Amino acid sequence: MIIGFFTALLLIFGFSMLAYCYCNKLWDGIFVLLILLSFLFIIRQEWIASALSISLLLYSLLFAKRTSYTQLATFSMVGSIAFAFFLLNFFLNNQLSHPVAMIIFTLLLMCYLTIQGIFEDDLEKYLIISSFIQTLFVLLDLTVASHRGGSIIALGTIQIFNYTFAGILLFLALGILSKDNRRIKITQLRGSNYRNPLIAACAIVAALSLAGIPGLNMFVSEWLLFQKAFLISPVITIFGIFLALLLFIMYFKLVYVLSVSESKIKERSPLLLNVISVLLMVICIVLGLLPNLQYFILGLVG
């Protein structure tokens, strides 16, 4: 069931991104298909899949300016999902010798990345930072679960499950609003709420979800994480609260930019992308308002 679960997440991303390619650059769809098929082919080879996932994440970090927006989204999302699969299998079969130190180090790294994200105006770099932070949340989940003796599968899957929907929605909505990254700066997205209010609303919901706002899907996984992490050490509690505040600032910056400054120009996005974006937004809201639905779905995994 675990392989089926992660395969489903990859297919959800693949469908959304292929729809984006169909409405923008059709040739990029071939790239998306090749990456997806390669992972689906080697997903049972855990170490090979993990090496490829790490390569994708590092490539997106080091060569962001040499890739198209679609390629960046594919590297980031597929890399995160596949790396989460590797981490889950690793923690199911191994035990860390110093889990508390790993938790504190991960929190510090996430705080550092979040501070970078707060001051970052380049849209691609901002999205890469966001993707790395959410991937580190998976590592944090699994480390806490292994130390506290909780369900590794439950904590290991709920974070990437929620991030798949919120992350795809963020990439999709910002791709539309930025005209496939022709608006390369976050500040250039000012007035999006007036130019394309529907997609701007989708982007805002995605950003607020990733910030861990109650009532949205990412809050459920982050609440479960910090609920267990706070029992381990007061130091973790302090860093956890600090990280939550930084994340709110980082993502609310995007919400603010999308909402301010009026624009007399109206922009239309393809109906297909509108439907997919609204569907993802509804999923983020429903999973946040009905957390038991998440528990039921993830209970089927393991």
PDB file of C-alpha atoms in Angstrom, residues 30-211:
ATOM      1  CA  ILE A  30       7.277  15.184 -22.512  1.00  0.00           C
ATOM      2  CA  PHE A  31       9.848  16.099 -19.871  1.00  0.00           C
ATOM      3  CA  VAL A  32       7.261  15.668 -17.097  1.00  0.00           C
ATOM      4  CA  LEU A  33       6.249  12.266 -18.477  1.00  0.00           C
ATOM      5  CA  LEU A  34       9.868  11.076 -18.686  1.00  0.00           C
ATOM      6  CA  ILE A  35      10.599  12.060 -15.078  1.00  0.00           C
ATOM      7  CA  LEU A  36       7.396  10.458 -13.800  1.00  0.00           C
ATOM      8  CA  LEU A  37       7.878   7.244 -15.756  1.00  0.00           C
ATOM      9  CA  SER A  38      11.479   6.927 -14.590  1.00  0.00           C
ATOM     10  CA  PHE A  39      10.404   7.173 -10.953  1.00  0.00           C
ATOM     11  CA  LEU A  40       7.471   4.810 -11.381  1.00  0.00           C
ATOM     12  CA  PHE A  41       9.849   2.331 -13.008  1.00  0.00           C
ATOM     13  CA  ILE A  42      12.442   2.385 -10.209  1.00  0.00           C
ATOM     14  CA  ILE A  43      10.206   3.127  -7.216  1.00  0.00           C
ATOM     15  CA  ARG A  44      10.768  -0.386  -5.838  1.00  0.00           C
ATOM     16  CA  GLN A  45      14.530   0.215  -5.952  1.00  0.00           C
ATOM     17  CA  GLU A  46      14.635   2.405  -2.856  1.00  0.00           C
ATOM     18  CA  TRP A  47      18.269   3.496  -2.961  1.00  0.00           C
ATOM     19  CA  ILE A  48      18.209   4.263  -6.689  1.00  0.00           C
ATOM     20  CA  ALA A  49      14.988   6.240  -6.271  1.00  0.00           C
ATOM     21  CA  SER A  50      16.467   8.125  -3.330  1.00  0.00           C
ATOM     22  CA  ALA A  51      19.615   9.027  -5.272  1.00  0.00           C
ATOM     23  CA  LEU A  52      17.516  10.319  -8.161  1.00  0.00           C
ATOM     24  CA  SER A  53      15.232  12.285  -5.835  1.00  0.00           C
ATOM     25  CA  ILE A  54      18.195  13.963  -4.131  1.00  0.00           C
ATOM     26  CA  SER A  55      19.652  14.762  -7.556  1.00  0.00           C
ATOM     27  CA  LEU A  56      16.418  16.450  -8.620  1.00  0.00           C
ATOM     28  CA  LEU A  57      16.230  18.531  -5.442  1.00  0.00           C
ATOM     29  CA  LEU A  58      19.857  19.617  -5.748  1.00  0.00           C
ATOM     30  CA  TYR A  59      19.479  20.385  -9.456  1.00  0.00           C
ATOM     31  CA  SER A  60      16.496  22.617  -8.756  1.00  0.00           C
ATOM     32  CA  LEU A  61      18.569  24.433  -6.133  1.00  0.00           C
ATOM     33  CA  LEU A  62      21.767  24.847  -8.145  1.00  0.00           C
ATOM     34  CA  PHE A  63      20.450  25.344 -11.679  1.00  0.00           C
ATOM     35  CA  ALA A  64      17.088  27.048 -11.224  1.00  0.00           C
ATOM     36  CA  LYS A  65      17.853  29.690 -13.843  1.00  0.00           C
ATOM     37  CA  ARG A  66      18.658  27.061 -16.457  1.00  0.00           C
ATOM     38  CA  THR A  67      15.302  25.332 -16.197  1.00  0.00           C
ATOM     39  CA  SER A  68      11.825  26.256 -17.342  1.00  0.00           C
ATOM     40  CA  TYR A  69       9.094  26.837 -14.777  1.00  0.00           C
ATOM     41  CA  THR A  70       7.582  23.424 -15.522  1.00  0.00           C
ATOM     42  CA  GLN A  71      10.929  21.704 -15.078  1.00  0.00           C
ATOM     43  CA  LEU A  72      11.510  23.521 -11.795  1.00  0.00           C
ATOM     44  CA  ALA A  73       8.100  22.458 -10.488  1.00  0.00           C
ATOM     45  CA  THR A  74       8.744  18.873 -11.591  1.00  0.00           C
ATOM     46  CA  PHE A  75      12.202  18.718 -10.021  1.00  0.00           C
ATOM     47  CA  SER A  76      10.876  20.162  -6.767  1.00  0.00           C
ATOM     48  CA  MET A  77       7.610  18.244  -6.355  1.00  0.00           C
ATOM     49  CA  VAL A  78       8.706  14.859  -7.727  1.00  0.00           C
ATOM     50  CA  GLY A  79      11.965  15.164  -5.798  1.00  0.00           C
ATOM     51  CA  SER A  80      10.083  15.900  -2.568  1.00  0.00           C
ATOM     52  CA  ILE A  81       7.588  13.052  -2.997  1.00  0.00           C
ATOM     53  CA  ALA A  82      10.250  10.515  -3.951  1.00  0.00           C
ATOM     54  CA  PHE A  83      12.586  11.636  -1.165  1.00  0.00           C
ATOM     55  CA  ALA A  84       9.733  11.298   1.340  1.00  0.00           C
ATOM     56  CA  PHE A  85       9.288   7.725   0.095  1.00  0.00           C
ATOM     57  CA  PHE A  86      12.965   7.022   0.700  1.00  0.00           C
ATOM     58  CA  LEU A  87      12.900   8.604   4.171  1.00  0.00           C
ATOM     59  CA  LEU A  88       9.855   6.572   5.182  1.00  0.00           C
ATOM     60  CA  ASN A  89      11.498   3.309   4.147  1.00  0.00           C
ATOM     61  CA  PHE A  90      14.728   4.310   5.857  1.00  0.00           C
ATOM     62  CA  PHE A  91      13.059   5.068   9.189  1.00  0.00           C
ATOM     63  CA  LEU A  92      10.962   1.897   9.032  1.00  0.00           C
ATOM     64  CA  ASN A  93      14.166  -0.148   8.957  1.00  0.00           C
ATOM     65  CA  ASN A  94      16.662   2.007  10.865  1.00  0.00           C
ATOM     66  CA  GLN A  95      16.968   3.915  14.129  1.00  0.00           C
ATOM     67  CA  LEU A  96      18.873   7.196  14.519  1.00  0.00           C
ATOM     68  CA  SER A  97      21.459   7.236  17.293  1.00  0.00           C
ATOM     69  CA  HIS A  98      20.929  10.926  18.180  1.00  0.00           C
ATOM     70  CA  PRO A  99      17.345  11.825  17.247  1.00  0.00           C
ATOM     71  CA  VAL A 100      17.073  14.903  19.502  1.00  0.00           C
ATOM     72  CA  ALA A 101      20.191  16.442  17.956  1.00  0.00           C
ATOM     73  CA  MET A 102      18.797  15.694  14.492  1.00  0.00           C
ATOM     74  CA  ILE A 103      15.468  17.327  15.396  1.00  0.00           C
ATOM     75  CA  ILE A 104      17.161  20.493  16.672  1.00  0.00           C
ATOM     76  CA  PHE A 105      19.493  20.640  13.652  1.00  0.00           C
ATOM     77  CA  THR A 106      16.562  20.219  11.258  1.00  0.00           C
ATOM     78  CA  LEU A 107      14.605  22.966  13.032  1.00  0.00           C
ATOM     79  CA  LEU A 108      17.594  25.310  12.857  1.00  0.00           C
ATOM     80  CA  LEU A 109      18.054  24.595   9.148  1.00  0.00           C
ATOM     81  CA  MET A 110      14.357  25.203   8.526  1.00  0.00           C
ATOM     82  CA  CYS A 111      14.507  28.494  10.440  1.00  0.00           C
ATOM     83  CA  TYR A 112      17.484  29.579   8.337  1.00  0.00           C
ATOM     84  CA  LEU A 113      15.737  28.680   5.074  1.00  0.00           C
ATOM     85  CA  THR A 114      12.549  30.420   6.187  1.00  0.00           C
ATOM     86  CA  ILE A 115      14.454  33.631   6.946  1.00  0.00           C
ATOM     87  CA  GLN A 116      15.976  33.406   3.461  1.00  0.00           C
ATOM     88  CA  GLY A 117      12.485  32.971   2.039  1.00  0.00           C
ATOM     89  CA  ILE A 118      11.179  36.033   3.869  1.00  0.00           C
ATOM     90  CA  PHE A 119      13.696  38.289   2.109  1.00  0.00           C
ATOM     91  CA  GLU A 120      13.714  36.477  -1.262  1.00  0.00           C
ATOM     92  CA  ASP A 121      12.064  38.304  -4.180  1.00  0.00           C
ATOM     93  CA  ASP A 122      13.024  35.904  -6.956  1.00  0.00           C
ATOM     94  CA  LEU A 123       9.958  33.719  -7.561  1.00  0.00           C
ATOM     95  CA  GLU A 124      11.836  30.556  -8.533  1.00  0.00           C
ATOM     96  CA  LYS A 125      14.215  30.748  -5.563  1.00  0.00           C
ATOM     97  CA  TYR A 126      11.269  31.391  -3.254  1.00  0.00           C
ATOM     98  CA  LEU A 127       9.502  28.268  -4.518  1.00  0.00           C
ATOM     99  CA  ILE A 128      12.670  26.185  -4.175  1.00  0.00           C
ATOM    100  CA  ILE A 129      13.107  27.340  -0.571  1.00  0.00           C
ATOM    101  CA  SER A 130       9.460  26.520   0.126  1.00  0.00           C
ATOM    102  CA  SER A 131       9.881  23.043  -1.349  1.00  0.00           C
ATOM    103  CA  PHE A 132      12.995  22.332   0.718  1.00  0.00           C
ATOM    104  CA  ILE A 133      11.279  23.479   3.918  1.00  0.00           C
ATOM    105  CA  GLN A 134       8.280  21.222   3.330  1.00  0.00           C
ATOM    106  CA  THR A 135      10.574  18.283   2.525  1.00  0.00           C
ATOM    107  CA  LEU A 136      12.443  18.877   5.781  1.00  0.00           C
ATOM    108  CA  PHE A 137       9.088  18.707   7.568  1.00  0.00           C
ATOM    109  CA  VAL A 138       8.890  15.069   6.443  1.00  0.00           C
ATOM    110  CA  LEU A 139      12.322  14.384   7.951  1.00  0.00           C
ATOM    111  CA  LEU A 140      11.220  16.125  11.150  1.00  0.00           C
ATOM    112  CA  ASP A 141       8.013  14.070  11.286  1.00  0.00           C
ATOM    113  CA  LEU A 142       9.827  10.782  10.920  1.00  0.00           C
ATOM    114  CA  THR A 143      12.576  11.660  13.404  1.00  0.00           C
ATOM    115  CA  VAL A 144      10.010  12.661  16.035  1.00  0.00           C
ATOM    116  CA  ALA A 145       7.926   9.540  15.392  1.00  0.00           C
ATOM    117  CA  SER A 146      10.933   7.241  15.702  1.00  0.00           C
ATOM    118  CA  HIS A 147      11.999   8.894  18.966  1.00  0.00           C
ATOM    119  CA  ARG A 148       8.554   9.042  20.574  1.00  0.00           C
ATOM    120  CA  GLY A 149       7.556   5.572  19.477  1.00  0.00           C
ATOM    121  CA  GLY A 150       4.584   6.827  17.466  1.00  0.00           C
ATOM    122  CA  SER A 151       3.319   5.553  14.146  1.00  0.00           C
ATOM    123  CA  ILE A 152       6.113   6.178  11.667  1.00  0.00           C
ATOM    124  CA  ILE A 153       3.849   5.481   8.713  1.00  0.00           C
ATOM    125  CA  ALA A 154       1.169   7.905   9.961  1.00  0.00           C
ATOM    126  CA  LEU A 155       3.518  10.843  10.557  1.00  0.00           C
ATOM    127  CA  GLY A 156       5.632   9.950   7.532  1.00  0.00           C
ATOM    128  CA  THR A 157       2.726  10.036   5.110  1.00  0.00           C
ATOM    129  CA  ILE A 158       0.450  12.804   6.402  1.00  0.00           C
ATOM    130  CA  GLN A 159       2.972  15.587   5.738  1.00  0.00           C
ATOM    131  CA  ILE A 160       3.770  14.631   2.150  1.00  0.00           C
ATOM    132  CA  PHE A 161       0.086  13.831   1.525  1.00  0.00           C
ATOM    133  CA  ASN A 162      -0.919  17.365   2.477  1.00  0.00           C
ATOM    134  CA  TYR A 163       2.074  18.993   0.794  1.00  0.00           C
ATOM    135  CA  THR A 164       1.267  17.285  -2.498  1.00  0.00           C
ATOM    136  CA  PHE A 165      -2.049  19.139  -2.748  1.00  0.00           C
ATOM    137  CA  ALA A 166      -0.910  22.487  -1.308  1.00  0.00           C
ATOM    138  CA  GLY A 167       2.423  22.383  -3.151  1.00  0.00           C
ATOM    139  CA  ILE A 168       0.896  21.575  -6.534  1.00  0.00           C
ATOM    140  CA  LEU A 169      -1.689  24.309  -6.017  1.00  0.00           C
ATOM    141  CA  LEU A 170       1.017  26.866  -5.206  1.00  0.00           C
ATOM    142  CA  PHE A 171       3.160  25.962  -8.236  1.00  0.00           C
ATOM    143  CA  LEU A 172       0.137  25.852 -10.529  1.00  0.00           C
ATOM    144  CA  ALA A 173      -1.411  29.131  -9.357  1.00  0.00           C
ATOM    145  CA  LEU A 174       1.859  31.071  -9.337  1.00  0.00           C
ATOM    146  CA  GLY A 175       2.732  29.683 -12.759  1.00  0.00           C
ATOM    147  CA  ILE A 176      -0.532  31.088 -14.096  1.00  0.00           C
ATOM    148  CA  LEU A 177      -0.187  34.444 -12.328  1.00  0.00           C
ATOM    149  CA  SER A 178       3.452  34.870 -13.352  1.00  0.00           C
ATOM    150  CA  LYS A 179       2.687  33.988 -16.982  1.00  0.00           C
ATOM    151  CA  ASP A 180       4.911  30.896 -16.809  1.00  0.00           C
ATOM    152  CA  ASN A 181       7.540  32.851 -14.849  1.00  0.00           C
ATOM    153  CA  ARG A 182       7.710  35.768 -17.268  1.00  0.00           C
ATOM    154  CA  ARG A 183       7.095  37.814 -14.142  1.00  0.00           C
ATOM    155  CA  ILE A 184      10.216  36.614 -12.417  1.00  0.00           C
ATOM    156  CA  LYS A 185       9.910  38.663  -9.209  1.00  0.00           C
ATOM    157  CA  ILE A 186       7.372  38.184  -6.441  1.00  0.00           C
ATOM    158  CA  THR A 187       6.807  41.941  -6.335  1.00  0.00           C
ATOM    159  CA  GLN A 188       5.733  41.796  -9.997  1.00  0.00           C
ATOM    160  CA  LEU A 189       2.711  39.764  -8.895  1.00  0.00           C
ATOM    161  CA  ARG A 190       1.153  42.815  -7.249  1.00  0.00           C
ATOM    162  CA  GLY A 191      -2.405  43.324  -8.371  1.00  0.00           C
ATOM    163  CA  SER A 192      -2.965  39.629  -9.136  1.00  0.00           C
ATOM    164  CA  ASN A 193      -6.066  39.702  -6.963  1.00  0.00           C
ATOM    165  CA  TYR A 194      -7.529  42.219  -9.438  1.00  0.00           C
ATOM    166  CA  ARG A 195      -6.106  40.774 -12.669  1.00  0.00           C
ATOM    167  CA  ASN A 196      -7.164  37.182 -11.973  1.00  0.00           C
ATOM    168  CA  PRO A 197      -9.095  36.971  -8.674  1.00  0.00           C
ATOM    169  CA  LEU A 198      -9.932  33.258  -8.941  1.00  0.00           C
ATOM    170  CA  ILE A 199      -6.351  32.036  -9.367  1.00  0.00           C
ATOM    171  CA  ALA A 200      -5.075  34.613  -6.865  1.00  0.00           C
ATOM    172  CA  ALA A 201      -7.517  33.166  -4.318  1.00  0.00           C
ATOM    173  CA  CYS A 202      -6.156  29.681  -5.053  1.00  0.00           C
ATOM    174  CA  ALA A 203      -2.572  30.889  -4.554  1.00  0.00           C
ATOM    175  CA  ILE A 204      -3.539  32.593  -1.287  1.00  0.00           C
ATOM    176  CA  VAL A 205      -5.181  29.420   0.049  1.00  0.00           C
ATOM    177  CA  ALA A 206      -2.078  27.408  -0.900  1.00  0.00           C
ATOM    178  CA  ALA A 207       0.239  29.905   0.825  1.00  0.00           C
ATOM    179  CA  LEU A 208      -1.892  30.049   3.980  1.00  0.00           C
ATOM    180  CA  SER A 209      -2.066  26.265   4.065  1.00  0.00           C
ATOM    181  CA  LEU A 210       1.723  25.958   3.805  1.00  0.00           C
ATOM    182  CA  ALA A 211       1.973  28.531   6.598  1.00  0.00           C
TER     183      ALA A 211
END
